[in-house]
């Protein structure tokens, strides 16, 4: 299993493409077969991601990076895929969340419309491709694949609110894609290349005119990415979209905003590092200010939220804002904490969205009847009448799961949200920034705490109203395929606390990789093409 | 020629932006189409303007690059046209769905209050 196969890196892109295409041919009546194909493909993706991460860790890769030259053209000319630790971690997060949401969708959502499974696989393909690609135009293509699939998934289960949200979401993203293209054109006009490594190499040597064009292009590109990652004021589409989409889709959309953040993280640290000459640190203050404003906006929005989906939306906005502010702050030491926060908050918000789908049934028992017949958690009604309220096992599960989600989202001990936030705060206190005055860290710190406080208030209000009010509904019914994914994600959140030490070591190695710009350039551009004697 | 191209891109962008800010979804989609034309032209000219130059070179010959057009923006623009076409078609479907479900072609899915 060692340096298993150089083509392994293609698997996260090819497999969902093939699986997705295959499922178009299968009639919608064979729902279970489609689900199994989908699950198989996602599970293989999960294993591939683990394998890639292990290979990145094993030190067998040159400079801990795997470079794959598609069509065997050497680097600046052909299409290049690059996997390093960060990419492997993101692939793992995608596959893990994908598996969980897929299992969640089994009992209800994947049956309510056509081509759910195909679109789901294509969405995963787009995400995986965007993570692995090392070429700007390829990134655009994978973004479009990801977005086109997300348009279809957002409209899944077709009703008026989804159509309305879809109209806005699609227009916003189409315009953002046009920005993306303009940015690509300007970058190409300035440098004559679209390969990440080649760009990073050429940026340092640009003359003034070309540097101006390149920076304009980069700024326009950033508008496209920041729209995806919902920076204020570009993120106005997010609450509407998240509220309208069905639960498994909304959970995947949470990941999509983090892909925007990931792309910014990767490109910004690669292209505008201290090796970039006169362009070093370009736009860092915009990311920082934008991130801070986004955090403030999210905190205020969270206080005003009553609907659970809006709480989830604004939590996602806050976590995007925090990440952008930390990236823009420009202290490399904070990156591993930021990555830990990214993983923890993505999982928690996704779990919370799936959970709200279930808590909605408390009010509308009709929905639970519609959903299924199998009873897993509500069979035995052993009532513990301590406070005079009947608490069946399903309710107890929901309550506990909600409490865990809330603890992670608000960053309270003892779960992973606290570890993430604590390490960010700890890192900030001892940090130094290349281009921001020192008092900025106090603003980040304050906003982080305020955002946590407003998360507590919003979540407590929701929790009290949902779980502590008297209601007369039929016993709540949960399908095991709905409870298990939430449980699995939350257990992941718990295990992140116990493995925080090794995980932080891994993440700090990943963030060190990000700063090795010269090594990255050399590794990608020097990668030899395969000669026919060796065989393909 | 530079002036003509620059002006036409400018006019396309201007009209496109004006149209996507309109309240009717048909106007919005027309605006998106015009914008994508403008962007495609824009990508195309990043390979510098030239007339009557081939983009392909014969293998094995030493060539003077200034005699050839840059093939990459042409390839990019092809991809961009295809993707733009597909996503716009997708939006058209959503637009029709919205028209059918809400009975109006307003982008918000409902007409403004008649009091206004």
XYZ file of C-alpha atoms in Angstrom:
652
model
C 0.000 0.000 0.000
C 2.989 2.316 -0.013
C 3.465 4.595 -2.974
C 0.468 2.832 -4.276
C -0.330 4.387 -7.560
C 0.431 7.795 -9.005
C -3.026 7.855 -10.528
C -4.729 7.664 -7.141
C -4.984 11.441 -7.061
C -7.318 11.351 -10.079
C -9.744 9.048 -8.308
C -11.618 11.724 -6.291
C -12.460 13.436 -9.598
C -12.993 10.513 -11.951
C -14.964 8.283 -9.620
C -17.841 10.713 -8.930
C -17.940 11.625 -12.612
C -18.337 7.991 -13.620
C -20.745 7.207 -10.801
C -22.801 10.308 -11.593
C -22.935 9.507 -15.294
C -23.830 5.894 -14.574
C -26.741 6.886 -12.374
C -28.301 9.040 -15.093
C -28.941 5.818 -16.966
C -30.667 4.097 -14.057
C -34.367 4.660 -13.711
C -35.538 6.573 -10.678
C -37.539 3.523 -9.543
C -34.318 1.760 -8.560
C -33.793 4.153 -5.752
C -31.958 1.750 -3.521
C -29.507 0.762 -6.245
C -28.737 4.403 -6.945
C -28.246 5.045 -3.280
C -25.849 2.130 -3.007
C -23.806 3.265 -6.012
C -23.683 6.750 -4.543
C -22.686 5.440 -1.128
C -20.037 3.172 -2.634
C -18.522 6.020 -4.603
C -18.519 8.364 -1.610
C -17.050 5.693 0.664
C -14.263 4.983 -1.833
C -13.613 8.730 -1.920
C -13.336 8.678 1.845
C -10.820 5.831 1.729
C -8.887 7.570 -1.052
C -8.703 10.747 0.989
C -7.399 8.804 3.992
C -4.870 7.036 1.781
C -3.711 10.337 0.256
C -3.334 11.861 3.699
C -1.327 8.863 4.870
C 0.898 9.116 1.817
C 1.415 12.824 2.394
C 2.368 12.041 5.972
C 4.578 9.087 5.117
C 7.258 11.292 3.565
C 7.369 9.214 0.393
C 6.300 12.125 -1.752
C 8.962 14.573 -2.839
C 8.469 17.709 -0.729
C 5.333 15.979 0.629
C 3.436 16.808 -2.512
C 1.979 14.617 -5.197
C 1.954 16.156 -8.638
C -0.091 14.648 -11.406
C 0.373 15.786 -14.968
C -2.863 15.088 -16.763
C -2.255 14.129 -20.406
C 1.458 14.026 -19.591
C 2.323 17.608 -20.511
C 4.961 19.204 -18.337
C 3.806 21.703 -15.770
C 3.106 25.199 -17.054
C 1.616 23.868 -20.303
C -0.666 21.060 -19.304
C -3.259 20.566 -16.634
C -1.737 19.843 -13.236
C -3.255 18.363 -10.119
C -1.439 18.777 -6.839
C -2.196 16.999 -3.588
C -0.555 17.998 -0.356
C -1.557 17.664 3.285
C -4.035 20.523 3.186
C -5.686 19.185 0.036
C -5.889 15.702 1.555
C -7.458 17.108 4.733
C -10.042 19.007 2.710
C -10.788 15.918 0.613
C -11.262 13.968 3.804
C -13.623 16.599 5.207
C -15.600 16.622 1.948
C -15.893 12.856 1.775
C -16.801 12.530 5.458
C -19.479 15.204 5.245
C -20.630 13.781 1.923
C -21.108 10.323 3.414
C -23.009 11.705 6.382
C -25.378 13.873 4.343
C -25.912 11.100 1.834
C -26.948 8.632 4.528
C -29.140 11.331 6.008
C -30.870 11.927 2.701
C -31.712 8.233 2.287
C -35.001 8.097 4.131
C -36.587 11.167 2.651
C -34.907 13.696 0.420
C -33.208 11.496 -2.118
C -36.624 10.049 -2.975
C -38.519 13.288 -3.360
C -37.174 14.270 -6.748
C -35.211 13.030 -9.691
C -31.450 12.834 -10.158
C -30.552 13.657 -6.577
C -27.779 11.082 -6.573
C -26.279 12.171 -9.886
C -26.195 15.808 -8.848
C -24.739 14.833 -5.494
C -21.863 12.991 -7.143
C -21.226 15.856 -9.558
C -21.175 18.274 -6.637
C -18.531 16.113 -4.957
C -16.589 15.978 -8.210
C -16.564 19.762 -8.477
C -15.480 20.185 -4.863
C -12.731 17.569 -5.119
C -11.503 19.054 -8.375
C -11.415 22.569 -6.947
C -9.385 21.232 -4.027
C -6.861 19.364 -6.144
C -6.359 21.583 -9.152
C -3.254 23.722 -9.542
C -4.413 25.756 -12.494
C -6.596 28.837 -12.493
C -8.760 27.974 -15.462
C -9.223 24.424 -14.290
C -10.323 25.855 -10.997
C -12.967 27.829 -12.873
C -14.210 24.708 -14.632
C -14.458 22.740 -11.381
C -16.161 25.660 -9.678
C -18.731 25.683 -12.459
C -19.279 21.931 -12.118
C -19.723 22.387 -8.379
C -22.085 25.351 -8.810
C -24.153 23.805 -11.581
C -24.692 20.755 -9.383
C -25.531 22.982 -6.436
C -28.156 24.863 -8.508
C -29.842 21.584 -9.250
C -29.603 20.398 -5.661
C -30.897 23.681 -4.269
C -34.005 23.299 -6.418
C -34.377 19.687 -5.329
C -37.829 19.183 -3.901
C -39.104 22.054 -6.028
C -41.320 24.526 -4.194
C -41.892 28.259 -4.387
C -39.399 29.262 -1.716
C -36.702 27.144 -3.357
C -37.421 28.635 -6.773
C -37.216 32.136 -5.338
C -33.975 31.405 -3.515
C -32.666 29.617 -6.602
C -33.325 32.614 -8.843
C -31.166 34.801 -6.634
C -28.515 32.187 -5.931
C -28.063 31.348 -9.600
C -27.877 34.961 -10.770
C -25.420 35.895 -8.022
C -23.212 32.958 -8.873
C -23.427 33.493 -12.624
C -22.295 37.074 -12.151
C -19.547 35.890 -9.789
C -18.450 33.414 -12.469
C -18.199 36.261 -14.966
C -15.998 38.098 -12.476
C -13.941 34.936 -12.193
C -13.421 34.908 -15.971
C -12.472 38.583 -16.125
C -9.985 37.994 -13.328
C -8.493 35.017 -15.161
C -8.199 37.047 -18.368
C -6.415 39.885 -16.578
C -4.045 37.540 -14.778
C -3.261 35.856 -18.073
C -2.751 39.192 -19.814
C -0.265 40.239 -17.135
C 1.711 37.032 -16.693
C 1.010 34.806 -19.681
C 0.320 31.814 -17.462
C -2.485 30.331 -15.385
C -0.568 27.644 -13.543
C -0.391 28.417 -9.808
C 3.307 27.590 -9.497
C 4.269 29.463 -12.645
C 2.196 32.454 -11.501
C 3.910 32.493 -8.120
C 7.251 32.417 -9.914
C 6.418 35.231 -12.328
C 4.674 37.575 -9.918
C 7.954 38.573 -8.287
C 9.471 39.694 -11.580
C 6.619 41.732 -13.061
C 7.203 45.347 -14.026
C 4.927 48.085 -12.747
C 2.323 48.051 -15.541
C 1.943 44.300 -15.508
C 1.848 44.213 -11.747
C -1.003 46.688 -11.787
C -2.935 44.511 -14.258
C -2.199 41.394 -12.222
C -3.352 42.989 -8.980
C -6.533 44.213 -10.651
C -7.103 40.686 -11.904
C -6.422 39.200 -8.486
C -8.839 41.639 -6.868
C -11.576 40.740 -9.353
C -10.880 37.047 -8.808
C -11.148 37.663 -5.086
C -14.639 39.114 -5.596
C -15.674 35.787 -7.114
C -14.163 33.726 -4.282
C -15.407 36.051 -1.574
C -18.930 35.848 -2.963
C -18.658 32.095 -2.578
C -17.273 32.390 0.937
C -19.980 34.926 1.827
C -17.890 37.879 2.937
C -19.966 40.895 3.860
C -21.418 42.558 1.732
C -21.122 39.830 -0.903
C -22.780 37.159 1.227
C -26.362 38.446 1.222
C -27.512 35.425 -0.790
C -26.463 32.980 1.898
C -29.233 33.098 4.544
C -31.995 32.901 1.932
C -30.337 30.024 0.133
C -29.555 28.026 3.265
C -33.059 28.505 4.571
C -34.673 27.317 1.365
C -32.560 24.266 0.521
C -33.519 20.865 1.863
C -31.460 19.731 4.835
C -28.827 17.450 3.248
C -28.234 19.981 0.485
C -27.932 22.883 2.899
C -25.384 20.835 4.857
C -23.311 20.421 1.706
C -23.687 24.132 0.912
C -21.984 24.866 4.236
C -18.980 23.053 2.840
C -19.168 25.072 -0.385
C -18.557 28.357 1.449
C -15.511 26.740 3.034
C -14.215 25.801 -0.408
C -14.241 29.511 -1.252
C -12.211 30.131 1.897
C -9.858 27.261 1.037
C -9.170 28.671 -2.432
C -8.433 32.107 -0.984
C -6.167 30.555 1.633
C -4.240 28.550 -0.924
C -3.926 31.214 -3.621
C -3.243 34.113 -1.312
C -0.487 32.357 0.609
C 1.031 31.052 -2.586
C 0.854 34.135 -4.788
C 1.238 36.970 -2.327
C 3.693 35.503 0.155
C 6.889 37.329 1.068
C 8.451 35.798 -2.054
C 6.153 37.860 -4.290
C 8.392 40.915 -4.365
C 6.414 44.127 -4.631
C 3.083 42.296 -4.563
C 3.728 40.659 -1.188
C 0.745 40.824 1.135
C -1.488 42.361 -1.535
C -5.098 42.594 -0.388
C -4.383 41.280 3.099
C -5.976 44.270 4.776
C -9.100 43.856 2.626
C -9.424 40.246 3.740
C -8.855 41.292 7.331
C -11.379 44.167 7.315
C -13.873 42.166 5.278
C -13.526 39.245 7.648
C -14.065 41.460 10.694
C -17.131 43.114 9.145
C -18.476 39.686 8.232
C -18.048 38.514 11.826
C -19.885 41.571 13.110
C -22.616 41.148 10.518
C -22.965 37.476 11.388
C -23.128 38.190 15.120
C -25.881 40.784 14.655
C -27.744 38.554 12.229
C -27.526 35.679 14.663
C -29.135 37.747 17.417
C -32.009 38.603 15.107
C -32.550 35.013 13.995
C -35.535 33.019 15.154
C -35.632 30.344 12.495
C -33.165 27.493 13.062
C -31.975 27.649 9.466
C -31.165 31.323 9.793
C -29.190 30.548 12.953
C -27.219 28.007 10.933
C -26.748 30.498 8.083
C -25.376 33.220 10.280
C -23.152 30.741 12.113
C -21.683 29.829 8.735
C -21.253 33.544 7.984
C -19.423 34.040 11.286
C -17.099 31.128 10.683
C -16.319 32.381 7.157
C -15.639 35.830 8.568
C -13.368 34.473 11.274
C -11.383 32.450 8.777
C -11.027 35.344 6.345
C -9.927 37.685 9.129
C -7.342 35.155 10.309
C -6.054 34.614 6.761
C -5.866 38.357 6.150
C -4.155 38.970 9.486
C -1.222 37.208 7.904
C 0.382 35.404 10.831
C 1.381 31.943 9.705
C 1.331 30.672 13.273
C -2.441 31.138 13.384
C -3.118 29.014 10.315
C -3.255 25.671 12.090
C -5.789 27.030 14.590
C -7.779 28.457 11.691
C -7.818 25.088 9.957
C -8.914 23.348 13.141
C -11.701 25.915 13.456
C -12.668 25.365 9.815
C -13.100 21.622 10.281
C -14.872 21.916 13.616
C -17.305 24.659 12.576
C -18.144 23.091 9.222
C -19.040 19.797 10.873
C -21.042 21.451 13.632
C -23.097 23.704 11.360
C -23.775 20.830 8.957
C -24.902 18.619 11.844
C -27.064 21.442 13.177
C -28.796 21.872 9.807
C -29.606 18.174 9.653
C -30.779 18.323 13.239
C -33.175 21.194 12.541
C -34.846 19.056 9.923
C -35.662 16.610 12.715
C -36.651 19.175 15.322
C -39.115 20.667 12.846
C -41.056 17.465 13.216
C -41.746 18.227 16.849
C -44.184 20.869 15.693
C -45.512 19.112 12.644
C -46.099 15.454 13.382
C -47.458 15.053 9.880
C -43.967 15.429 8.530
C -42.688 12.566 10.622
C -45.480 10.330 9.428
C -44.613 11.252 5.891
C -40.996 10.530 6.419
C -40.988 6.877 7.302
C -42.308 3.976 9.191
C -39.370 2.358 10.894
C -38.961 3.322 14.477
C -35.534 3.188 15.939
C -35.412 5.523 18.828
C -39.043 5.902 19.730
C -40.121 2.319 20.091
C -39.837 1.976 23.793
C -41.525 4.848 25.477
C -39.846 4.514 28.816
C -40.900 7.795 30.278
C -38.714 9.494 32.794
C -41.260 11.744 34.378
C -38.941 13.909 36.377
C -40.250 17.282 35.302
C -43.665 16.130 34.304
C -42.830 16.186 30.619
C -42.683 13.015 28.606
C -39.233 12.637 27.156
C -39.021 9.741 24.775
C -35.635 8.521 23.639
C -35.902 10.304 20.307
C -36.420 13.621 22.045
C -33.542 12.902 24.390
C -31.315 12.155 21.427
C -32.331 15.358 19.680
C -31.797 17.376 22.831
C -28.351 15.963 23.450
C -27.338 16.331 19.823
C -28.573 19.906 19.855
C -26.606 20.647 23.007
C -23.456 19.221 21.429
C -23.954 21.245 18.237
C -24.583 24.387 20.253
C -21.464 23.857 22.357
C -19.312 23.479 19.256
C -20.901 26.386 17.394
C -20.647 28.740 20.339
C -17.160 27.554 21.223
C -17.872 26.466 24.778
C -15.971 23.730 26.588
C -15.615 20.777 26.460
C -16.080 20.145 22.733
C -13.962 20.914 19.679
C -15.353 24.416 19.158
C -13.753 25.471 22.418
C -10.392 23.948 21.522
C -10.491 25.768 18.179
C -11.457 29.101 19.674
C -9.044 28.789 22.559
C -6.133 28.091 20.264
C -7.100 31.048 18.058
C -7.259 33.349 21.090
C -4.027 31.957 22.443
C -2.346 32.352 19.067
C -3.630 35.903 18.642
C -2.198 37.039 21.964
C 1.289 36.007 20.967
C 0.978 36.905 17.319
C 2.608 39.398 15.065
C 1.203 40.534 11.764
C 3.183 41.649 8.768
C 0.822 44.392 7.688
C -1.726 45.015 10.428
C -1.114 47.153 13.526
C -0.993 45.259 16.778
C -4.295 46.550 18.128
C -6.127 44.774 15.324
C -5.699 41.511 17.210
C -7.768 42.917 20.052
C -10.578 43.664 17.594
C -10.468 40.104 16.224
C -10.382 38.781 19.759
C -13.349 40.890 20.881
C -15.410 40.076 17.823
C -14.682 36.382 18.241
C -15.977 36.511 21.811
C -18.985 38.643 20.888
C -19.842 36.260 18.050
C -19.617 33.378 20.516
C -21.917 35.198 22.926
C -24.532 35.923 20.298
C -24.339 32.287 19.206
C -25.070 31.235 22.783
C -28.032 33.605 23.014
C -29.535 32.579 19.685
C -29.031 28.871 20.258
C -30.343 28.959 23.816
C -33.446 30.799 22.712
C -34.013 28.201 20.033
C -33.254 25.324 22.390
C -35.542 26.538 25.147
C -38.365 27.064 22.728
C -37.913 23.723 21.040
C -37.156 21.374 23.878
C -38.553 22.957 27.011
C -42.010 23.848 25.852
C -45.005 21.676 26.390
C -46.305 20.138 23.260
C -48.806 17.531 22.405
C -47.489 15.701 19.444
C -47.400 12.115 18.452
C -44.210 10.350 19.549
C -41.363 11.619 17.462
C -40.094 9.154 14.929
C -36.560 9.024 13.735
C -35.181 6.807 11.053
C -31.796 5.323 12.062
C -30.305 6.657 8.835
C -31.237 10.121 10.026
C -29.895 9.850 13.540
C -26.684 8.005 12.725
C -25.047 10.634 10.483
C -25.654 13.355 13.068
C -24.300 11.103 15.770
C -21.251 10.268 13.650
C -20.473 13.924 12.930
C -20.829 14.847 16.578
C -18.639 11.948 17.636
C -16.086 13.272 15.182
C -16.368 16.606 16.986
C -15.811 14.863 20.311
C -12.883 12.841 19.018
C -11.293 16.035 17.732
C -10.938 17.054 21.358
C -9.180 13.845 22.346
C -6.904 13.876 19.330
C -6.346 17.614 19.427
C -2.589 17.248 19.957
C -1.797 15.027 16.952
C -4.376 16.879 14.876
C -2.756 20.228 15.607
C 0.623 18.775 14.667
C -0.811 17.578 11.378
C -2.482 20.923 10.693
C 0.634 22.885 11.518
C 2.578 20.692 9.078
C -0.143 21.427 6.521
C 0.141 25.156 7.131
C 3.930 24.965 6.922
C 3.526 23.372 3.490
C 1.490 26.393 2.456
C 4.359 28.730 3.204
C 6.957 26.804 1.220
C 6.320 28.775 -1.957
C 9.758 28.183 -3.569
C 9.552 24.461 -2.806
C 6.060 24.313 -4.300
C 7.157 26.120 -7.462
C 10.155 23.875 -7.894
C 8.221 20.712 -7.168
C 5.439 21.444 -9.668
C 7.510 22.898 -12.478
C 10.248 20.274 -12.235
C 7.921 17.307 -12.219
C 9.079 14.995 -15.021
C 6.715 13.716 -17.664
C 6.266 9.969 -17.921
C 8.292 8.452 -20.717
C 6.809 5.598 -22.689
C 9.480 3.137 -21.589
C 8.257 3.260 -18.014
C 4.718 2.664 -19.158
C 1.681 4.505 -17.941
C -9.341 48.251 -34.152
C -8.440 48.579 -30.465
C -10.953 51.383 -30.083
C -13.742 49.427 -31.782
C -13.163 46.360 -29.618
C -12.853 48.391 -26.434
C -16.018 50.342 -27.214
C -18.035 47.255 -28.077
C -16.947 45.495 -24.884
C -17.815 48.628 -22.945
C -21.253 48.930 -24.518
C -21.984 45.239 -23.954
C -20.921 45.484 -20.318
C -22.898 48.658 -19.760
C -26.106 47.308 -21.224
C -25.611 43.978 -19.481
C -25.164 45.564 -16.076
C -28.163 47.817 -16.589
C -30.282 44.846 -17.589
C -29.337 42.569 -14.679
C -30.409 45.319 -12.305
C -33.919 45.301 -13.815
C -36.774 43.616 -11.931
C -37.997 41.262 -14.695
C -36.303 37.921 -14.959
C -36.309 38.050 -18.747
C -34.367 41.286 -18.624
C -31.977 39.723 -16.144
C -31.256 36.760 -18.387
C -30.738 39.031 -21.396
C -28.342 41.037 -19.285
C -26.466 37.891 -18.306
C -26.153 36.918 -21.954
C -24.785 40.337 -22.919
C -22.362 40.225 -19.986
C -21.100 36.823 -21.016
C -20.543 38.097 -24.586
C -18.588 41.003 -23.181
C -16.501 38.717 -20.958
C -15.826 36.311 -23.821
C -14.607 39.138 -26.030
C -12.519 40.372 -23.143
C -10.834 37.001 -22.677
C -10.274 36.770 -26.403
C -8.338 40.013 -26.648
C -6.013 39.163 -23.749
C -4.054 37.204 -26.362
C -3.391 40.574 -28.048
C -5.199 41.746 -31.165
C -3.859 40.400 -34.392
C -5.188 39.754 -37.873
C -4.501 36.844 -40.148
C -2.103 34.958 -37.907
C -2.412 31.204 -37.363
C -2.646 29.927 -33.775
C -1.041 26.556 -34.524
C 2.585 25.830 -35.249
C 4.051 22.931 -37.159
C 5.852 20.458 -34.953
C 9.618 20.504 -35.004
C 10.024 23.892 -36.604
C 11.784 26.732 -34.882
C 9.253 29.527 -34.966
C 9.035 33.196 -34.278
C 6.153 33.556 -31.784
C 5.338 37.047 -32.971
C 4.078 35.595 -36.265
C 1.466 33.519 -34.455
C -1.678 34.304 -32.532
C -1.846 33.179 -28.889
C -3.877 29.945 -28.920
C -4.588 29.802 -25.193
C -7.218 32.584 -24.934
C -8.979 31.008 -27.900
C -9.134 27.704 -26.055
C -10.240 29.450 -22.868
C -12.956 31.364 -24.651
C -14.334 28.175 -26.171
C -14.636 26.617 -22.722
C -16.111 29.797 -21.294
C -18.717 29.962 -24.077
C -19.788 26.374 -23.492
C -20.028 26.767 -19.721
C -21.764 30.142 -19.982
C -24.233 28.739 -22.468
C -25.044 25.766 -20.253
C -25.503 27.754 -17.062
C -27.639 30.357 -18.830
C -29.817 27.609 -20.243
C -30.155 26.235 -16.725
C -31.208 29.645 -15.479
C -33.778 29.828 -18.257
C -35.350 26.621 -16.938
C -35.505 28.033 -13.414
C -37.005 31.219 -14.814
C -39.752 29.285 -16.560
C -40.347 27.236 -13.426
C -40.650 30.404 -11.395
C -43.016 31.932 -13.939
C -45.176 28.841 -13.800
C -45.252 28.523 -10.016
C -45.613 32.149 -9.017
C -47.480 33.496 -12.024
C -45.200 36.487 -12.367
C -41.849 37.117 -13.996
C -40.678 39.445 -11.239
C -37.313 38.338 -9.845
C -38.679 38.320 -6.294
C -41.399 35.915 -7.333
C -44.104 38.468 -6.535
C -45.227 41.818 -7.853
C -44.628 44.916 -5.842
C -47.496 46.120 -3.705
C -49.991 47.926 -5.898
C -49.943 50.921 -3.551
C -46.548 51.930 -4.959
